[in-house]
CSV table of C-alpha atoms in Angstrom, one decimal:
chain,number,residue,atom,x,y,z
A,2,MET,CA,127.8,105.0,116.7
A,3,ASN,CA,127.1,101.8,118.6
A,4,LEU,CA,126.9,98.7,116.5
A,5,SER,CA,125.9,95.3,117.9
A,6,GLN,CA,126.7,91.7,116.9
A,7,SER,CA,123.3,90.4,117.8
A,8,SER,CA,122.2,87.0,116.4
A,9,PRO,CA,121.0,87.3,112.8
A,10,TYR,CA,118.8,84.1,113.0
A,11,MET,CA,115.1,84.4,112.5
A,12,LEU,CA,112.5,81.6,112.9
A,13,THR,CA,109.2,81.3,111.2
A,14,CYS,CA,106.3,80.4,113.4
A,15,ALA,CA,106.5,76.7,112.2
A,16,GLN,CA,110.2,76.7,112.9
A,17,MET,CA,109.8,78.1,116.3
A,18,ALA,CA,107.2,75.4,117.1
A,19,ALA,CA,109.7,72.8,115.9
A,20,ALA,CA,112.4,74.3,118.1
A,21,ASP,CA,110.1,74.0,121.1
A,22,GLN,CA,109.2,70.4,120.2
A,23,ARG,CA,112.8,69.4,119.6
A,24,THR,CA,113.8,70.9,123.0
A,25,ILE,CA,111.0,69.0,124.8
A,26,ALA,CA,111.9,65.8,123.0
A,27,LYS,CA,115.5,66.1,124.4
A,28,GLY,CA,114.1,66.1,127.9
A,29,LEU,CA,113.2,69.6,128.9
A,30,PRO,CA,109.6,69.8,130.0
A,31,GLY,CA,107.4,72.2,128.1
A,32,PHE,CA,106.2,73.9,131.3
A,33,ASP,CA,109.9,74.7,132.1
A,34,LEU,CA,110.1,76.6,128.8
A,35,MET,CA,106.8,78.4,129.7
A,36,HIS,CA,108.1,79.2,133.2
A,37,GLU,CA,111.3,80.7,131.8
A,38,ALA,CA,109.2,82.7,129.3
A,39,GLY,CA,106.9,84.0,132.1
A,40,ALA,CA,109.9,84.9,134.2
A,41,ALA,CA,111.4,86.9,131.3
A,42,ILE,CA,108.1,88.7,131.0
A,43,ALA,CA,108.0,89.4,134.7
A,44,ARG,CA,111.5,90.9,134.7
A,45,GLN,CA,110.7,93.2,131.8
A,46,ALA,CA,107.4,94.3,133.5
A,47,LEU,CA,109.3,95.2,136.6
A,48,ALA,CA,111.8,97.2,134.6
A,49,LEU,CA,109.0,99.2,133.0
A,50,LEU,CA,107.3,100.1,136.3
A,51,SER,CA,108.2,103.1,138.2
A,52,SER,CA,108.9,102.7,142.0
A,53,GLU,CA,105.4,103.8,143.0
A,54,ALA,CA,103.5,101.8,140.4
A,55,ASN,CA,102.1,98.4,141.4
A,56,LYS,CA,98.9,97.6,139.4
A,57,ILE,CA,99.2,95.3,136.4
A,58,LEU,CA,96.5,93.9,134.0
A,59,ILE,CA,97.5,90.8,132.2
A,60,LEU,CA,95.4,89.8,129.1
A,61,CYS,CA,95.5,86.0,128.5
A,62,GLY,CA,94.4,84.1,125.4
A,63,PRO,CA,93.6,80.3,125.2
A,64,GLY,CA,97.1,79.1,124.1
A,65,ASN,CA,100.7,79.0,125.3
A,66,ASN,CA,100.9,82.8,125.0
A,67,GLY,CA,98.2,83.0,127.7
A,68,GLY,CA,100.1,80.4,129.7
A,69,ASP,CA,103.2,82.6,129.6
A,70,GLY,CA,101.0,85.4,130.9
A,71,LEU,CA,99.7,83.3,133.8
A,72,VAL,CA,103.2,82.4,134.9
A,73,ALA,CA,104.2,86.1,134.8
A,74,ALA,CA,101.1,86.9,136.8
A,75,ARG,CA,102.1,84.6,139.6
A,76,LEU,CA,105.7,85.8,139.7
A,77,LEU,CA,104.7,89.4,139.7
A,78,GLN,CA,102.2,88.7,142.5
A,79,ASP,CA,105.0,87.1,144.5
A,80,GLU,CA,106.9,90.4,144.1
A,81,GLY,CA,104.0,92.1,146.0
A,82,LEU,CA,102.3,93.7,143.0
A,83,GLN,CA,98.6,93.9,142.4
A,84,VAL,CA,97.9,91.7,139.4
A,85,MET,CA,94.6,91.2,137.6
A,86,VAL,CA,94.2,88.6,134.9
A,87,ALA,CA,91.5,88.9,132.2
A,88,ALA,CA,90.8,86.3,129.5
A,89,LEU,CA,88.6,86.1,126.5
A,90,ASN,CA,87.0,82.9,127.6
A,91,PRO,CA,87.9,82.5,131.4
A,92,ASP,CA,85.6,79.5,131.9
A,93,LYS,CA,86.9,77.5,128.9
A,94,PRO,CA,89.2,74.6,130.0
A,95,TRP,CA,92.9,75.3,129.6
A,96,THR,CA,94.9,72.7,127.8
A,97,GLY,CA,98.5,71.5,127.6
A,98,ASP,CA,101.2,73.4,129.4
A,99,ALA,CA,98.8,76.4,129.7
A,100,ALA,CA,96.6,74.2,132.0
A,101,LEU,CA,99.6,73.8,134.3
A,102,ALA,CA,100.1,77.6,134.2
A,103,ARG,CA,96.5,78.0,135.2
A,104,GLN,CA,97.2,75.9,138.3
A,105,PHE,CA,100.3,77.9,139.0
A,106,TRP,CA,98.2,81.1,139.1
A,107,ASN,CA,96.3,81.2,142.3
A,108,GLY,CA,94.1,84.3,141.6
A,109,PRO,CA,90.9,84.9,139.8
A,110,ILE,CA,90.5,85.3,136.0
A,111,VAL,CA,87.9,87.8,134.9
A,112,PRO,CA,86.2,88.1,131.5
A,113,LEU,CA,88.1,90.5,129.2
A,114,THR,CA,85.6,93.2,128.4
A,115,GLN,CA,85.9,97.0,128.2
A,116,GLN,CA,84.9,97.0,131.9
A,117,ALA,CA,88.2,95.2,132.7
A,118,LEU,CA,90.2,98.2,131.4
A,119,THR,CA,90.4,100.0,134.7
A,120,ARG,CA,93.2,102.2,135.9
A,121,VAL,CA,96.4,100.2,136.0
A,122,ASP,CA,100.1,101.0,135.6
A,123,LEU,CA,100.9,98.4,133.0
A,124,ILE,CA,99.1,96.1,130.6
A,125,ILE,CA,100.7,92.8,129.4
A,126,ASP,CA,99.3,91.4,126.2
A,127,GLY,CA,99.2,87.6,126.1
A,128,LEU,CA,96.2,87.1,124.0
A,129,PHE,CA,97.7,85.7,120.8
A,130,GLY,CA,101.3,85.0,119.9
A,131,ALA,CA,103.3,84.6,116.7
A,132,GLY,CA,101.2,81.6,115.6
A,133,LEU,CA,98.1,83.5,114.7
A,134,THR,CA,97.1,82.5,111.2
A,135,ARG,CA,93.6,84.0,110.7
A,136,ALA,CA,92.0,87.4,111.2
A,137,LEU,CA,90.6,88.2,114.6
A,138,ASP,CA,86.8,88.0,114.7
A,139,ALA,CA,84.8,91.3,114.8
A,140,SER,CA,84.3,91.3,118.6
A,141,THR,CA,87.9,90.7,119.3
A,142,GLN,CA,88.9,93.4,116.8
A,143,ALA,CA,86.6,95.8,118.6
A,144,LEU,CA,88.3,94.8,121.9
A,145,VAL,CA,91.7,95.4,120.5
A,146,HIS,CA,90.8,98.9,119.3
A,147,SER,CA,89.4,99.6,122.8
A,148,ILE,CA,92.7,98.5,124.4
A,149,ASN,CA,94.7,100.7,122.1
A,150,ASP,CA,92.4,103.6,122.8
A,151,PHE,CA,92.7,103.1,126.5
A,152,VAL,CA,96.5,102.9,126.4
A,153,GLU,CA,96.7,106.1,124.3
A,154,GLN,CA,94.3,108.0,126.6
A,155,THR,CA,95.9,107.0,129.9
A,156,GLY,CA,99.5,107.0,128.7
A,157,ILE,CA,100.4,103.7,130.4
A,158,LYS,CA,102.8,101.2,128.9
A,159,LEU,CA,101.9,98.0,127.1
A,160,LEU,CA,104.1,95.0,127.1
A,161,ALA,CA,103.5,92.3,124.4
A,162,ILE,CA,104.3,88.6,124.8
A,163,ASP,CA,106.1,87.2,121.7
A,164,LEU,CA,104.2,89.5,119.3
A,165,PRO,CA,101.5,92.1,119.7
A,166,SER,CA,98.2,90.3,119.3
A,167,GLY,CA,96.9,90.5,115.8
A,168,VAL,CA,100.3,90.6,114.1
A,169,ASN,CA,101.2,87.8,111.8
A,170,GLY,CA,104.5,86.3,112.9
A,171,ASP,CA,105.6,85.2,109.4
A,172,ASN,CA,105.0,88.5,107.5
A,173,GLY,CA,104.2,91.3,109.9
A,174,ALA,CA,100.7,91.8,108.5
A,175,VAL,CA,97.8,93.0,110.7
A,176,MET,CA,95.2,90.3,111.0
A,177,GLY,CA,92.1,92.6,111.1
A,178,ALA,CA,93.4,94.6,114.1
A,179,ALA,CA,96.5,94.5,116.3
A,180,ILE,CA,97.7,95.7,119.6
A,181,ALA,CA,100.2,98.5,119.6
A,182,ALA,CA,103.0,97.7,122.1
A,183,ASP,CA,105.7,99.8,123.7
A,184,VAL,CA,107.9,96.8,124.3
A,185,THR,CA,107.7,93.2,122.9
A,186,VAL,CA,109.5,90.3,124.6
A,187,THR,CA,110.1,87.4,122.3
A,188,PHE,CA,111.9,84.1,122.8
A,189,PHE,CA,115.0,82.5,121.4
A,190,CYS,CA,115.0,84.3,118.0
A,191,HIS,CA,113.3,87.0,116.1
A,192,LYS,CA,110.4,86.1,113.9
A,193,PRO,CA,109.9,87.8,110.5
A,194,GLY,CA,106.9,89.7,111.8
A,195,HIS,CA,109.2,91.5,114.2
A,196,LEU,CA,111.1,93.2,111.3
A,197,LEU,CA,108.5,93.4,108.5
A,198,LEU,CA,106.1,96.3,108.5
A,199,PRO,CA,103.6,97.1,109.8
A,200,GLY,CA,104.4,94.5,112.5
A,201,ARG,CA,107.7,96.2,113.3
A,202,ASP,CA,106.1,99.5,114.2
A,203,LEU,CA,103.5,97.8,116.4
A,204,CYS,CA,106.2,95.9,118.4
A,205,GLY,CA,107.9,98.9,119.9
A,206,GLN,CA,111.2,98.0,121.4
A,207,ILE,CA,112.0,94.3,120.9
A,208,GLN,CA,113.7,92.2,123.5
A,209,VAL,CA,114.9,88.6,122.7
A,210,GLU,CA,115.1,86.4,125.7
A,211,GLN,CA,116.6,82.9,126.0
A,212,ILE,CA,114.4,80.4,127.7
A,213,GLY,CA,116.4,77.1,127.6
A,214,ILE,CA,116.3,76.2,123.9
A,215,ASP,CA,119.7,75.0,122.8
A,216,GLN,CA,121.3,76.8,119.8
A,217,SER,CA,122.0,73.3,118.3
A,218,VAL,CA,118.4,73.1,117.1
A,219,LEU,CA,119.1,75.9,114.6
A,220,SER,CA,121.2,73.6,112.5
A,221,GLU,CA,118.7,70.8,112.9
A,222,ILE,CA,115.8,73.0,111.6
A,223,GLY,CA,117.7,74.6,108.8
A,224,ILE,CA,117.5,78.4,109.1
A,225,ASP,CA,116.9,80.4,105.9
A,226,HIS,CA,115.5,83.7,107.4
A,227,PHE,CA,117.9,86.3,108.8
A,228,ALA,CA,117.8,89.7,110.3
A,229,ASN,CA,120.1,91.9,108.2
A,230,GLU,CA,122.7,92.7,110.9
A,231,PRO,CA,126.5,92.7,110.7
A,232,ALA,CA,126.6,89.3,112.4
A,233,LEU,CA,125.1,87.8,109.2
A,234,TRP,CA,127.9,89.0,106.9
A,235,ALA,CA,130.7,90.7,108.8
A,236,ALA,CA,133.1,87.7,108.7
A,237,ALA,CA,132.9,87.8,104.8
A,238,PHE,CA,133.3,91.6,104.5
A,239,PRO,CA,136.3,92.5,102.3
A,240,GLN,CA,139.3,94.2,103.9
A,241,PRO,CA,142.2,95.6,101.8
A,242,SER,CA,145.4,93.6,101.9
A,243,ARG,CA,148.9,95.2,102.5
A,244,ILE,CA,150.2,93.3,99.5
A,245,GLY,CA,147.1,93.9,97.3
A,246,HIS,CA,146.6,96.5,94.6
A,247,LYS,CA,143.6,98.2,93.0
A,248,TYR,CA,142.8,95.3,90.6
A,249,HIS,CA,142.5,93.0,93.6
A,250,ARG,CA,139.6,95.1,94.8
A,251,GLY,CA,137.6,94.8,91.6
A,252,HIS,CA,136.6,97.0,88.7
A,253,VAL,CA,133.0,98.3,88.5
A,254,LEU,CA,131.6,99.4,85.2
A,255,VAL,CA,128.5,101.6,85.3
A,256,LEU,CA,126.4,102.4,82.2
A,257,SER,CA,125.2,106.1,81.9
A,258,GLY,CA,122.3,107.6,80.1
A,259,GLY,CA,122.5,110.4,77.6
A,260,MET,CA,123.5,114.0,78.1
A,261,ILE,CA,120.6,115.0,80.3
A,262,SER,CA,120.4,111.7,82.2
A,263,THR,CA,123.8,111.2,83.7
A,264,GLY,CA,123.3,111.9,87.4
A,265,ALA,CA,122.0,108.5,88.4
A,266,ALA,CA,124.9,106.6,87.0
A,267,ARG,CA,127.4,109.0,88.7
A,268,LEU,CA,125.7,108.4,92.0
A,269,ALA,CA,126.1,104.6,91.5
A,270,ALA,CA,129.7,105.1,90.4
A,271,ARG,CA,130.5,107.2,93.5
A,272,GLY,CA,128.9,104.7,95.8
A,273,ALA,CA,131.0,101.9,94.3
A,274,LEU,CA,134.2,103.8,94.7
A,275,ARG,CA,133.5,104.8,98.3
A,276,CYS,CA,132.6,101.2,99.1
A,277,GLY,CA,136.0,99.9,98.2
A,278,ALA,CA,136.0,99.0,94.5
A,279,GLY,CA,139.6,99.4,93.2
A,280,LEU,CA,138.5,101.0,90.0
A,281,VAL,CA,135.2,102.4,88.6
A,282,THR,CA,134.5,103.2,85.0
A,283,LEU,CA,131.5,105.2,83.8
A,284,ALA,CA,130.6,104.2,80.2
A,285,SER,CA,128.3,106.8,78.5
A,286,PRO,CA,127.1,107.7,75.0
A,287,SER,CA,129.7,109.9,73.3
A,288,GLU,CA,127.4,112.9,73.6
A,289,ALA,CA,127.5,112.7,77.4
A,290,LEU,CA,131.3,112.3,77.9
A,291,ALA,CA,131.9,116.0,78.4
A,292,VAL,CA,129.0,116.3,81.0
A,293,ASN,CA,130.3,113.4,83.0
A,294,ALA,CA,133.9,114.6,82.7
A,295,ALA,CA,133.0,117.9,84.3
A,296,HIS,CA,131.8,116.1,87.4
A,297,LEU,CA,134.3,113.2,87.8
A,298,SER,CA,137.9,112.9,88.9
A,299,ALA,CA,138.8,109.4,90.3
A,300,ILE,CA,136.1,107.7,88.1
A,301,MET,CA,137.2,106.8,84.6
A,302,LEU,CA,135.2,107.5,81.4
A,303,ARG,CA,134.6,105.4,78.3
A,304,ALA,CA,132.4,105.9,75.3
A,305,CYS,CA,129.6,103.4,74.9
A,306,ASP,CA,127.2,104.1,72.0
A,307,GLY,CA,125.5,100.7,71.8
A,308,PRO,CA,125.6,97.0,72.5
A,309,GLN,CA,128.7,96.4,70.4
A,310,ASP,CA,130.7,99.0,72.4
A,311,LEU,CA,129.5,97.4,75.6
A,312,GLN,CA,130.7,93.9,74.4
A,313,ASN,CA,134.1,95.4,73.5
A,314,LEU,CA,134.4,96.9,77.0
A,315,LEU,CA,133.5,93.6,78.6
A,316,GLN,CA,136.3,91.8,76.9
A,317,ASP,CA,138.4,93.1,79.7
A,318,MET,CA,137.5,90.5,82.3
A,319,ARG,CA,138.9,92.6,85.1
A,320,LYS,CA,135.7,94.6,84.8
A,321,ASN,CA,134.0,92.2,87.2
A,322,ALA,CA,130.8,94.0,88.1
A,323,LEU,CA,128.4,95.8,85.8
A,324,ILE,CA,125.5,98.2,86.7
A,325,ILE,CA,122.8,98.7,84.1
A,326,GLY,CA,119.7,100.8,84.6
A,327,PRO,CA,120.1,104.1,86.5
A,328,GLY,CA,119.1,106.9,84.2
A,329,LEU,CA,119.5,104.7,81.2
A,330,GLY,CA,116.0,105.1,79.7
A,331,THR,CA,113.5,102.3,78.9
A,332,GLY,CA,112.8,100.3,75.8
A,333,HIS,CA,114.6,98.5,73.0
A,334,ASN,CA,118.0,100.2,73.4
A,335,THR,CA,118.2,99.3,77.1
A,336,ARG,CA,117.1,95.7,76.4
A,337,ALA,CA,119.8,95.4,73.8
A,338,LEU,CA,122.4,96.5,76.2
A,339,ILE,CA,121.2,94.0,78.8
A,340,GLN,CA,121.3,91.2,76.2
A,341,ALA,CA,124.8,92.3,75.3
A,342,ALA,CA,125.8,92.0,79.0
A,343,PHE,CA,124.5,88.5,79.1
A,344,HIS,CA,126.1,87.7,75.7
A,345,ASP,CA,129.2,85.9,77.2
A,346,GLN,CA,127.4,83.2,79.1
A,347,HIS,CA,130.7,81.9,80.5
A,348,ALA,CA,131.5,85.2,82.1
A,349,THR,CA,131.3,85.3,85.9
A,350,ARG,CA,131.1,89.1,86.5
A,351,ALA,CA,128.3,90.3,88.7
A,352,LEU,CA,125.4,92.1,86.9
A,353,ILE,CA,123.2,94.5,88.8
A,354,LEU,CA,120.0,95.5,87.0
A,355,ASP,CA,118.1,98.5,88.4
A,356,ALA,CA,115.4,101.1,87.5
A,357,ASP,CA,115.1,101.4,83.8
A,358,ALA,CA,116.7,98.0,83.2
A,359,LEU,CA,113.8,96.4,85.1
A,360,THR,CA,111.1,98.5,83.6
A,361,SER,CA,112.4,97.6,80.1
A,362,PHE,CA,111.3,94.0,80.9
A,363,ALA,CA,108.0,94.9,82.4
A,364,GLY,CA,105.6,92.0,82.0
A,365,GLN,CA,108.3,89.8,80.5
A,366,ALA,CA,110.0,88.3,83.5
A,367,GLU,CA,110.3,85.0,81.8
A,368,ASP,CA,112.5,86.5,79.0
A,369,LEU,CA,114.7,88.0,81.7
A,370,ALA,CA,114.8,84.8,83.7
A,371,ALA,CA,116.0,82.9,80.6
A,372,LEU,CA,119.0,85.2,80.2
A,373,ILE,CA,119.8,85.0,83.9
A,374,LYS,CA,119.6,81.2,84.1
A,375,ALA,CA,121.9,80.8,81.2
A,376,TYR,CA,124.5,83.1,82.8
A,377,HIS,CA,127.2,81.9,85.2
A,378,GLY,CA,127.8,85.0,87.4
A,379,PRO,CA,125.6,86.5,90.1
A,380,VAL,CA,122.7,88.7,89.0
A,381,VAL,CA,121.0,91.1,91.3
A,382,LEU,CA,117.7,92.9,90.6
A,383,THR,CA,116.8,95.9,92.8
A,384,PRO,CA,113.2,96.9,92.3
A,385,HIS,CA,111.0,99.1,94.5
A,386,GLU,CA,107.4,98.0,94.8
A,387,GLY,CA,106.3,99.7,91.6
A,388,GLU,CA,109.1,98.2,89.5
A,389,PHE,CA,108.5,94.8,91.1
A,390,ALA,CA,104.8,94.9,90.3
A,391,ARG,CA,105.6,95.7,86.6
A,392,LEU,CA,108.2,93.0,86.3
A,393,PHE,CA,106.7,90.2,88.4
A,394,ASN,CA,103.1,91.0,87.9
A,395,GLU,CA,102.0,87.4,88.7
A,396,ALA,CA,103.7,87.2,92.1
A,397,LYS,CA,101.3,86.9,95.0
A,398,GLY,CA,101.3,87.0,98.7
A,399,SER,CA,103.2,89.1,101.3
A,400,ARG,CA,106.3,91.1,100.4
A,401,LEU,CA,108.4,88.4,101.8
A,402,GLU,CA,106.6,85.6,99.9
A,403,ARG,CA,106.8,87.6,96.7
A,404,ALA,CA,110.5,88.3,97.0
A,405,ARG,CA,111.3,84.7,97.7
A,406,GLN,CA,109.1,83.5,94.8
A,407,SER,CA,110.6,85.9,92.3
A,408,ALA,CA,114.1,85.0,93.3
A,409,LYS,CA,113.4,81.4,92.8
A,410,THR,CA,111.7,81.8,89.5
A,411,SER,CA,114.1,84.3,88.0
A,412,GLY,CA,117.4,82.9,89.3
A,413,ALA,CA,118.5,86.3,90.5
A,414,LEU,CA,119.0,87.8,93.9
A,415,ILE,CA,116.1,90.1,94.5
A,416,VAL,CA,116.4,93.3,96.5
A,417,LEU,CA,112.8,94.4,97.2
A,418,LYS,CA,113.4,97.9,98.4
A,419,GLY,CA,111.4,99.7,101.0
A,420,PRO,CA,111.5,100.6,104.7
A,421,ASP,CA,111.9,96.9,105.4
A,422,THR,CA,114.1,96.0,102.4
A,423,ILE,CA,114.2,92.3,101.7
A,424,VAL,CA,117.1,90.4,100.1
A,425,ALA,CA,116.0,87.1,98.6
A,426,HIS,CA,118.4,84.5,97.2
A,427,PRO,CA,117.3,81.9,94.7
A,428,ASP,CA,118.2,79.2,97.1
A,429,GLY,CA,115.5,80.4,99.6
A,430,ARG,CA,117.6,82.5,102.0
A,431,VAL,CA,116.2,85.9,102.9
A,432,SER,CA,117.4,88.8,105.0
A,433,ILE,CA,115.3,91.6,106.3
A,434,ALA,CA,116.7,95.1,107.1
A,435,ALA,CA,115.2,97.2,109.8
A,436,ASN,CA,117.7,100.1,109.9
A,437,ALA,CA,116.5,102.4,107.1
A,438,PRO,CA,115.1,105.7,108.3
A,439,PRO,CA,112.3,107.6,106.4
A,440,SER,CA,114.9,110.1,105.1
A,441,LEU,CA,116.3,107.4,102.8
A,442,ALA,CA,113.3,107.8,100.6
A,443,THR,CA,115.0,110.4,98.4
A,444,ALA,CA,115.8,110.7,94.7
A,445,GLY,CA,118.9,108.8,93.8
A,446,ALA,CA,119.3,106.8,97.0
A,447,GLY,CA,118.6,103.6,95.1
A,448,ASP,CA,121.4,104.4,92.6
A,449,VAL,CA,123.9,104.7,95.4
A,450,LEU,CA,122.7,101.3,96.7
A,451,CYS,CA,123.5,99.8,93.3
A,452,GLY,CA,127.1,101.1,93.6
A,453,LEU,CA,127.5,99.6,97.1
A,454,ILE,CA,126.2,96.2,95.9
A,455,ALA,CA,128.5,96.2,92.9
A,456,ALA,CA,131.6,97.2,94.9
A,457,LEU,CA,131.2,94.4,97.4
A,458,LEU,CA,130.5,91.8,94.6
A,459,ALA,CA,133.5,93.1,92.7
A,460,GLN,CA,135.6,92.4,95.8
A,461,ALA,CA,134.5,88.8,95.7
A,462,MET,CA,132.2,88.9,98.7
A,463,PRO,CA,129.7,86.0,98.5
A,464,ALA,CA,126.6,87.2,96.8
A,465,PHE,CA,123.9,86.9,99.5
A,466,GLU,CA,126.2,88.4,102.1
A,467,ALA,CA,127.4,91.2,99.8
A,468,VAL,CA,123.9,92.3,98.8
A,469,SER,CA,122.7,92.1,102.4
A,470,ALA,CA,125.7,94.1,103.6
A,471,ALA,CA,125.2,96.8,101.0
A,472,VAL,CA,121.5,97.2,102.1
A,473,TRP,CA,122.5,97.5,105.7
A,474,LEU,CA,125.3,100.0,104.9
A,475,HIS,CA,122.9,102.0,102.9
A,476,GLY,CA,120.4,102.3,105.8
A,477,GLN,CA,123.2,103.0,108.3
A,478,CYS,CA,124.6,105.9,106.2
A,479,ALA,CA,121.1,107.5,106.1
A,480,SER,CA,120.6,107.0,109.9
A,481,ALA,CA,124.1,108.5,110.6
A,482,PHE,CA,123.5,111.6,108.5
A,483,GLY,CA,120.1,112.4,109.9
A,484,PRO,CA,117.6,115.0,108.6
A,485,GLY,CA,118.2,116.8,105.3
A,486,LEU,CA,119.7,113.8,103.6
A,487,ILE,CA,120.1,113.8,99.8
A,488,ALA,CA,121.6,110.9,97.8
A,489,GLU,CA,124.9,112.7,97.3
A,490,ASP,CA,125.5,112.5,101.1
A,491,LEU,CA,125.4,108.7,101.3
A,492,PRO,CA,128.8,108.0,99.7
A,493,GLU,CA,130.4,110.8,101.7
A,494,ILE,CA,129.3,109.5,105.1
A,495,LEU,CA,130.1,105.9,104.2
A,496,PRO,CA,133.8,106.0,105.5
A,497,ARG,CA,132.5,106.7,109.0
A,498,ILE,CA,130.2,103.7,108.9
A,499,LEU,CA,133.1,101.5,107.5
A,500,ARG,CA,135.3,102.6,110.4
A,501,ASP,CA,132.7,101.6,112.9
A,502,LEU,CA,132.3,98.3,111.2
A,503,ALA,CA,136.0,97.6,111.2
A,504,ASP,CA,136.0,98.4,115.0
A,505,LEU,CA,133.2,95.9,115.5
A,506,LYS,CA,135.1,93.1,113.8
């Protein structure tokens, strides 16, 4: 398996604009940035063309995205290729650096209509970049659909500049209609829209190119969006010590449901053990002890028949991570167990609330937030979209916006699960994972994720990094296993992923 240490930094559209402006203020002309961007586009275009292909259609919008396209047009023309430029409003005056790019291009610009979609070998989309904030008008939407149909019918490649036109750079949403690209070349850093769906699927392969913006601007801007890659958290990932012992690696406690609802907790416990926790204990109602004992060896068992039993178990402070929810059932009894877990407000153990624990507070997010904010340890909530909607029914906006809002208001780290799982910290940091395959949507997979999160928190990994790492490991396990995945497979393939991660470090 090939792992990379690519940059984890992401910029919102506003932050990218600020990076451009800071770079220009330090003395690098804006047209130099545009020229470097156009050169990167030209290089990628040449890489996409076969040896006998030589016809390129470049679609240019009115802003800097179109300016990048005009620079690429001139450079590709200089390489001897036949280049045609089409614009939405070719007679409208170009402004700013795009006006300089218009002077740089010495060929004609034709109106972008369906008639412009003639036989070519490559289309470059420079209509709208990451800064698009409103839906395309009806005529432009119709044109986008025509472009997509043309590409599909002819089988030619489409290269997008920065983001496929019509994709929102901050949340990946489609603004009425959007170009479907084979390759997207963006600049300096990823934007959230590159990783969030549906934008991610419309980008195709994403290439990040450096165009002269110095990395120092990242600290000046204050980055709080990250691609969930090993570069984000690998330095903090726990490694066993030669002089350590099992208690140095933490003790995870998992609450189990009754006799016919034990499987989810066992999946979480197995995930925690495989992910490095030194000890794992499964606490179940007395009626379920025999069922769990029949399935477990290295995982310890304790009886827990109610809140008082849980408080007794938690008197052992070496139990430093607790999972509540998988298979536990909903309602008063689960709420009472959660309240017991929060009872010692001076405790610093990590609490991971999932599934039935979240549903038990449906529509009562304020009550849960009050418990969390009075508590001193990290708290992680791991809802899928349905659980999130039931718990945080007043949250509005995109998935990213809702995750950040709920983390801030609840005081917990939020893991909004899905094909583009988002980890949101109450301090505003977010990470977005893009490595989860469709096969991960299988019963019990979320329970295993809880175990991975608990294990890393039990090993004293910082909370944002620990939760992000667990999400990435979860997706990587599913990708490595391939078709036919079931939840039980995830812990068993984890050692392979951990070996690769150790080699990367």
